Amino acid sequence: MLVLGLAACGETPADSTATAPAPAAEPAPAAAPDTETPAPEAVENAPVEAASTEAGAETPAEGETPAPAAPEAPAPAPTPDPAVDMANAPREGIDYTVLATPQPTYGQGGIEVAEVFAYTCIHCANLQPLLNTWKAALPSDVRFVYVPGAFGGVSDNFARGFYAAEAMGLLDKTHDDAFKAVLIERRFQTGSVEEIADFYATHGADRDAFLSTMQSFSVNAKINRARQFSLRTGVNSTPTMIINGKYSAVATQGGGAEGLLRTVDWLVARERAAAAAP
């Protein structure tokens, strides 16, 4: 039986016939809530100047009390960007963290959301149906990309399978089934590249060509990039969402998978508002 040894993920399902959601990974120690609001636009007000003493200006007669000046109208209160719902903001340090150094994204243009996942992770499997629905409704300025966790050993083999399937045009019809094959059907005894090629062969791949593609220069380069991406963004659990190379978001016990996607949506709105600011 394949030992699902990805320490970054949570528990594997005890029952091989169901994918009952396992408890979410223990959250990081609570930090102070993020109460930062977008900087309001400056309100231009001329400084109050002393009363004019130019020639011709009327001055009160000696002993006469001058009339008090009219009070200055108060400046209008700043209005936060309506696109960022501060009342329901996720908690910085718990639901998400700000990366110390922004990292390069996988593509260009738009706001990128990258999921670092593993086929051996039950939490990733439980997130996937919700993620499919969420992706279908993404606005045009948001790009989503999968990043398989290449943490060494068996996880590298499954990451190779992911990239080979992508190269051979099989990813769309095999991605969800790969979770099922690993966690429900328990079809992998060792997680070797040969077993993984056998799985993709059942979905129409030429087994020998698939094995060759898994070891190709192109796939090796993508594995290295995925590994470096996880290292640079501080990924230590799956699933982890990296938003625009600036934020890292994870599921918590209180929010679960739904809460994770709400956090991602909030961070996307924050990035959109920041890009639109003058």
PDB file of N, CA and C in Angstrom, residues 7-71:
ATOM      1  N   ALA A   7       4.058  15.148   4.401  1.00  0.00           N
ATOM      2  CA  ALA A   7       3.875  15.757   5.713  1.00  0.00           C
ATOM      3  C   ALA A   7       3.143  17.073   5.627  1.00  0.00           C
ATOM      4  N   ALA A   8       3.202  17.712   4.469  1.00  0.00           N
ATOM      5  CA  ALA A   8       2.573  19.028   4.333  1.00  0.00           C
ATOM      6  C   ALA A   8       1.067  18.945   4.380  1.00  0.00           C
ATOM      7  N   CYS A   9       0.493  17.805   4.034  1.00  0.00           N
ATOM      8  CA  CYS A   9      -0.962  17.666   4.009  1.00  0.00           C
ATOM      9  C   CYS A   9      -1.452  17.214   5.363  1.00  0.00           C
ATOM     10  N   GLY A  10      -2.763  17.100   5.507  1.00  0.00           N
ATOM     11  CA  GLY A  10      -3.350  16.597   6.733  1.00  0.00           C
ATOM     12  C   GLY A  10      -3.499  15.097   6.683  1.00  0.00           C
ATOM     13  N   GLU A  11      -4.529  14.592   7.344  1.00  0.00           N
ATOM     14  CA  GLU A  11      -4.730  13.164   7.425  1.00  0.00           C
ATOM     15  C   GLU A  11      -5.239  12.603   6.108  1.00  0.00           C
ATOM     16  N   THR A  12      -4.997  11.317   5.875  1.00  0.00           N
ATOM     17  CA  THR A  12      -5.605  10.627   4.763  1.00  0.00           C
ATOM     18  C   THR A  12      -6.882   9.979   5.262  1.00  0.00           C
ATOM     19  N   PRO A  13      -7.855   9.707   4.378  1.00  0.00           N
ATOM     20  CA  PRO A  13      -9.117   9.164   4.842  1.00  0.00           C
ATOM     21  C   PRO A  13      -8.951   7.783   5.442  1.00  0.00           C
ATOM     22  N   ALA A  14      -9.598   7.544   6.560  1.00  0.00           N
ATOM     23  CA  ALA A  14      -9.509   6.236   7.198  1.00  0.00           C
ATOM     24  C   ALA A  14     -10.259   5.189   6.412  1.00  0.00           C
ATOM     25  N   ASP A  15     -11.363   5.578   5.780  1.00  0.00           N
ATOM     26  CA  ASP A  15     -12.197   4.663   5.014  1.00  0.00           C
ATOM     27  C   ASP A  15     -11.874   4.820   3.546  1.00  0.00           C
ATOM     28  N   SER A  16     -11.452   3.746   2.891  1.00  0.00           N
ATOM     29  CA  SER A  16     -11.054   3.832   1.487  1.00  0.00           C
ATOM     30  C   SER A  16     -12.229   3.964   0.554  1.00  0.00           C
ATOM     31  N   THR A  17     -13.448   4.011   1.063  1.00  0.00           N
ATOM     32  CA  THR A  17     -14.621   4.122   0.186  1.00  0.00           C
ATOM     33  C   THR A  17     -15.281   5.473   0.279  1.00  0.00           C
ATOM     34  N   ALA A  18     -14.703   6.409   1.019  1.00  0.00           N
ATOM     35  CA  ALA A  18     -15.352   7.715   1.154  1.00  0.00           C
ATOM     36  C   ALA A  18     -14.286   8.767   1.321  1.00  0.00           C
ATOM     37  N   THR A  19     -14.652   9.978   1.001  1.00  0.00           N
ATOM     38  CA  THR A  19     -13.731  11.109   1.174  1.00  0.00           C
ATOM     39  C   THR A  19     -14.303  12.089   2.163  1.00  0.00           C
ATOM     40  N   ALA A  20     -14.755  11.576   3.302  1.00  0.00           N
ATOM     41  CA  ALA A  20     -15.272  12.476   4.307  1.00  0.00           C
ATOM     42  C   ALA A  20     -14.190  13.467   4.663  1.00  0.00           C
ATOM     43  N   PRO A  21     -14.500  14.753   4.698  1.00  0.00           N
ATOM     44  CA  PRO A  21     -13.464  15.756   4.911  1.00  0.00           C
ATOM     45  C   PRO A  21     -12.746  15.539   6.218  1.00  0.00           C
ATOM     46  N   ALA A  22     -11.424  15.512   6.190  1.00  0.00           N
ATOM     47  CA  ALA A  22     -10.633  15.425   7.397  1.00  0.00           C
ATOM     48  C   ALA A  22     -10.531  16.805   8.007  1.00  0.00           C
ATOM     49  N   PRO A  23     -10.243  16.880   9.332  1.00  0.00           N
ATOM     50  CA  PRO A  23     -10.101  18.203   9.931  1.00  0.00           C
ATOM     51  C   PRO A  23      -9.029  18.996   9.232  1.00  0.00           C
ATOM     52  N   ALA A  24      -9.255  20.288   9.115  1.00  0.00           N
ATOM     53  CA  ALA A  24      -8.266  21.137   8.446  1.00  0.00           C
ATOM     54  C   ALA A  24      -7.010  21.194   9.278  1.00  0.00           C
ATOM     55  N   ALA A  25      -5.900  21.524   8.617  1.00  0.00           N
ATOM     56  CA  ALA A  25      -4.625  21.594   9.303  1.00  0.00           C
ATOM     57  C   ALA A  25      -4.696  22.646  10.388  1.00  0.00           C
ATOM     58  N   GLU A  26      -3.943  22.415  11.498  1.00  0.00           N
ATOM     59  CA  GLU A  26      -3.952  23.338  12.615  1.00  0.00           C
ATOM     60  C   GLU A  26      -3.489  24.712  12.157  1.00  0.00           C
ATOM     61  N   PRO A  27      -4.248  25.757  12.441  1.00  0.00           N
ATOM     62  CA  PRO A  27      -3.852  27.090  11.967  1.00  0.00           C
ATOM     63  C   PRO A  27      -2.612  27.600  12.667  1.00  0.00           C
ATOM     64  N   ALA A  28      -1.965  28.544  12.040  1.00  0.00           N
ATOM     65  CA  ALA A  28      -0.815  29.176  12.650  1.00  0.00           C
ATOM     66  C   ALA A  28      -1.283  29.988  13.836  1.00  0.00           C
ATOM     67  N   PRO A  29      -0.379  30.323  14.787  1.00  0.00           N
ATOM     68  CA  PRO A  29      -0.775  31.127  15.953  1.00  0.00           C
ATOM     69  C   PRO A  29      -1.447  32.408  15.522  1.00  0.00           C
ATOM     70  N   ALA A  30      -2.486  32.758  16.243  1.00  0.00           N
ATOM     71  CA  ALA A  30      -3.280  33.927  15.875  1.00  0.00           C
ATOM     72  C   ALA A  30      -2.451  35.191  15.975  1.00  0.00           C
ATOM     73  N   ALA A  31      -2.641  36.030  15.000  1.00  0.00           N
ATOM     74  CA  ALA A  31      -1.999  37.348  15.022  1.00  0.00           C
ATOM     75  C   ALA A  31      -3.082  38.396  15.083  1.00  0.00           C
ATOM     76  N   ALA A  32      -2.688  39.614  15.288  1.00  0.00           N
ATOM     77  CA  ALA A  32      -3.680  40.693  15.343  1.00  0.00           C
ATOM     78  C   ALA A  32      -4.405  40.785  14.029  1.00  0.00           C
ATOM     79  N   PRO A  33      -5.749  40.991  14.076  1.00  0.00           N
ATOM     80  CA  PRO A  33      -6.516  41.068  12.822  1.00  0.00           C
ATOM     81  C   PRO A  33      -5.995  42.178  11.944  1.00  0.00           C
ATOM     82  N   ASP A  34      -6.159  41.936  10.680  1.00  0.00           N
ATOM     83  CA  ASP A  34      -5.744  42.939   9.679  1.00  0.00           C
ATOM     84  C   ASP A  34      -6.800  44.012   9.592  1.00  0.00           C
ATOM     85  N   THR A  35      -6.485  45.166  10.101  1.00  0.00           N
ATOM     86  CA  THR A  35      -7.461  46.255  10.070  1.00  0.00           C
ATOM     87  C   THR A  35      -7.046  47.342   9.121  1.00  0.00           C
ATOM     88  N   GLU A  36      -6.091  47.023   8.298  1.00  0.00           N
ATOM     89  CA  GLU A  36      -5.618  48.047   7.358  1.00  0.00           C
ATOM     90  C   GLU A  36      -6.689  48.377   6.340  1.00  0.00           C
ATOM     91  N   THR A  37      -6.911  49.620   6.099  1.00  0.00           N
ATOM     92  CA  THR A  37      -7.868  50.038   5.074  1.00  0.00           C
ATOM     93  C   THR A  37      -7.121  50.762   3.979  1.00  0.00           C
ATOM     94  N   PRO A  38      -7.661  50.688   2.767  1.00  0.00           N
ATOM     95  CA  PRO A  38      -6.981  51.385   1.672  1.00  0.00           C
ATOM     96  C   PRO A  38      -6.879  52.871   1.965  1.00  0.00           C
ATOM     97  N   ALA A  39      -5.757  53.438   1.628  1.00  0.00           N
ATOM     98  CA  ALA A  39      -5.553  54.857   1.897  1.00  0.00           C
ATOM     99  C   ALA A  39      -6.558  55.685   1.148  1.00  0.00           C
ATOM    100  N   PRO A  40      -7.353  56.509   1.828  1.00  0.00           N
ATOM    101  CA  PRO A  40      -8.331  57.349   1.125  1.00  0.00           C
ATOM    102  C   PRO A  40      -7.630  58.394   0.290  1.00  0.00           C
ATOM    103  N   GLU A  41      -8.345  58.840  -0.738  1.00  0.00           N
ATOM    104  CA  GLU A  41      -7.788  59.880  -1.583  1.00  0.00           C
ATOM    105  C   GLU A  41      -7.641  61.166  -0.771  1.00  0.00           C
ATOM    106  N   ALA A  42      -6.564  61.849  -0.974  1.00  0.00           N
ATOM    107  CA  ALA A  42      -6.322  63.090  -0.244  1.00  0.00           C
ATOM    108  C   ALA A  42      -7.372  64.115  -0.605  1.00  0.00           C
ATOM    109  N   VAL A  43      -7.834  64.845   0.373  1.00  0.00           N
ATOM    110  CA  VAL A  43      -8.811  65.907   0.141  1.00  0.00           C
ATOM    111  C   VAL A  43      -8.063  67.214   0.142  1.00  0.00           C
ATOM    112  N   GLU A  44      -8.089  67.883  -0.982  1.00  0.00           N
ATOM    113  CA  GLU A  44      -7.320  69.112  -1.112  1.00  0.00           C
ATOM    114  C   GLU A  44      -8.043  70.250  -0.414  1.00  0.00           C
ATOM    115  N   ASN A  45      -7.423  70.797   0.614  1.00  0.00           N
ATOM    116  CA  ASN A  45      -7.963  71.955   1.316  1.00  0.00           C
ATOM    117  C   ASN A  45      -6.848  72.980   1.439  1.00  0.00           C
ATOM    118  N   ALA A  46      -7.117  74.203   1.007  1.00  0.00           N
ATOM    119  CA  ALA A  46      -6.114  75.253   1.142  1.00  0.00           C
ATOM    120  C   ALA A  46      -5.908  75.533   2.615  1.00  0.00           C
ATOM    121  N   PRO A  47      -4.662  75.794   3.055  1.00  0.00           N
ATOM    122  CA  PRO A  47      -4.415  76.119   4.463  1.00  0.00           C
ATOM    123  C   PRO A  47      -5.132  77.403   4.856  1.00  0.00           C
ATOM    124  N   VAL A  48      -5.556  77.448   6.111  1.00  0.00           N
ATOM    125  CA  VAL A  48      -6.246  78.635   6.616  1.00  0.00           C
ATOM    126  C   VAL A  48      -5.224  79.735   6.800  1.00  0.00           C
ATOM    127  N   GLU A  49      -5.457  80.869   6.206  1.00  0.00           N
ATOM    128  CA  GLU A  49      -4.523  81.981   6.291  1.00  0.00           C
ATOM    129  C   GLU A  49      -5.066  83.064   7.219  1.00  0.00           C
ATOM    130  N   ALA A  50      -4.165  83.876   7.684  1.00  0.00           N
ATOM    131  CA  ALA A  50      -4.565  84.971   8.563  1.00  0.00           C
ATOM    132  C   ALA A  50      -5.456  85.943   7.799  1.00  0.00           C
ATOM    133  N   ALA A  51      -6.278  86.716   8.530  1.00  0.00           N
ATOM    134  CA  ALA A  51      -7.179  87.676   7.896  1.00  0.00           C
ATOM    135  C   ALA A  51      -6.382  88.695   7.112  1.00  0.00           C
ATOM    136  N   SER A  52      -6.919  89.104   5.998  1.00  0.00           N
ATOM    137  CA  SER A  52      -6.194  90.011   5.100  1.00  0.00           C
ATOM    138  C   SER A  52      -5.990  91.359   5.755  1.00  0.00           C
ATOM    139  N   THR A  53      -4.783  91.892   5.577  1.00  0.00           N
ATOM    140  CA  THR A  53      -4.486  93.243   6.069  1.00  0.00           C
ATOM    141  C   THR A  53      -4.094  94.135   4.922  1.00  0.00           C
ATOM    142  N   GLU A  54      -4.489  93.720   3.699  1.00  0.00           N
ATOM    143  CA  GLU A  54      -4.153  94.524   2.540  1.00  0.00           C
ATOM    144  C   GLU A  54      -4.870  95.875   2.625  1.00  0.00           C
ATOM    145  N   ALA A  55      -4.328  96.843   1.912  1.00  0.00           N
ATOM    146  CA  ALA A  55      -4.967  98.159   1.860  1.00  0.00           C
ATOM    147  C   ALA A  55      -6.363  98.018   1.332  1.00  0.00           C
ATOM    148  N   GLY A  56      -7.312  98.700   1.954  1.00  0.00           N
ATOM    149  CA  GLY A  56      -8.687  98.638   1.500  1.00  0.00           C
ATOM    150  C   GLY A  56      -9.507  97.654   2.282  1.00  0.00           C
ATOM    151  N   ALA A  57      -8.861  96.772   3.045  1.00  0.00           N
ATOM    152  CA  ALA A  57      -9.624  95.827   3.844  1.00  0.00           C
ATOM    153  C   ALA A  57     -10.195  96.563   5.036  1.00  0.00           C
ATOM    154  N   GLU A  58     -11.451  96.307   5.344  1.00  0.00           N
ATOM    155  CA  GLU A  58     -12.130  97.013   6.420  1.00  0.00           C
ATOM    156  C   GLU A  58     -11.599  96.553   7.757  1.00  0.00           C
ATOM    157  N   THR A  59     -11.279  97.473   8.635  1.00  0.00           N
ATOM    158  CA  THR A  59     -10.816  97.144   9.978  1.00  0.00           C
ATOM    159  C   THR A  59     -11.799  97.730  10.971  1.00  0.00           C
ATOM    160  N   PRO A  60     -11.985  97.070  12.110  1.00  0.00           N
ATOM    161  CA  PRO A  60     -12.947  97.582  13.082  1.00  0.00           C
ATOM    162  C   PRO A  60     -12.455  98.875  13.712  1.00  0.00           C
ATOM    163  N   ALA A  61     -13.387  99.738  14.101  1.00  0.00           N
ATOM    164  CA  ALA A  61     -13.046 100.976  14.781  1.00  0.00           C
ATOM    165  C   ALA A  61     -12.491 100.650  16.149  1.00  0.00           C
ATOM    166  N   GLU A  62     -11.769 101.612  16.701  1.00  0.00           N
ATOM    167  CA  GLU A  62     -11.162 101.383  18.010  1.00  0.00           C
ATOM    168  C   GLU A  62     -12.228 101.113  19.043  1.00  0.00           C
ATOM    169  N   GLY A  63     -12.007 100.059  19.803  1.00  0.00           N
ATOM    170  CA  GLY A  63     -12.979  99.685  20.832  1.00  0.00           C
ATOM    171  C   GLY A  63     -14.091  98.812  20.326  1.00  0.00           C
ATOM    172  N   GLU A  64     -14.176  98.626  19.034  1.00  0.00           N
ATOM    173  CA  GLU A  64     -15.262  97.798  18.481  1.00  0.00           C
ATOM    174  C   GLU A  64     -14.782  96.360  18.377  1.00  0.00           C
ATOM    175  N   THR A  65     -15.639  95.411  18.799  1.00  0.00           N
ATOM    176  CA  THR A  65     -15.301  93.980  18.746  1.00  0.00           C
ATOM    177  C   THR A  65     -15.600  93.434  17.361  1.00  0.00           C
ATOM    178  N   PRO A  66     -14.602  92.860  16.707  1.00  0.00           N
ATOM    179  CA  PRO A  66     -14.875  92.343  15.354  1.00  0.00           C
ATOM    180  C   PRO A  66     -15.817  91.150  15.385  1.00  0.00           C
ATOM    181  N   ALA A  67     -16.606  91.012  14.346  1.00  0.00           N
ATOM    182  CA  ALA A  67     -17.546  89.879  14.249  1.00  0.00           C
ATOM    183  C   ALA A  67     -16.750  88.589  14.073  1.00  0.00           C
ATOM    184  N   PRO A  68     -17.177  87.517  14.748  1.00  0.00           N
ATOM    185  CA  PRO A  68     -16.449  86.245  14.613  1.00  0.00           C
ATOM    186  C   PRO A  68     -16.530  85.719  13.183  1.00  0.00           C
ATOM    187  N   ALA A  69     -15.424  85.105  12.746  1.00  0.00           N
ATOM    188  CA  ALA A  69     -15.401  84.535  11.388  1.00  0.00           C
ATOM    189  C   ALA A  69     -16.299  83.307  11.319  1.00  0.00           C
ATOM    190  N   ALA A  70     -16.876  83.097  10.158  1.00  0.00           N
ATOM    191  CA  ALA A  70     -17.750  81.920   9.973  1.00  0.00           C
ATOM    192  C   ALA A  70     -16.923  80.648  10.087  1.00  0.00           C
ATOM    193  N   PRO A  71     -17.446  79.618  10.778  1.00  0.00           N
ATOM    194  CA  PRO A  71     -16.683  78.370  10.937  1.00  0.00           C
ATOM    195  C   PRO A  71     -16.424  77.714   9.578  1.00  0.00           C
TER     196      PRO A  71
END
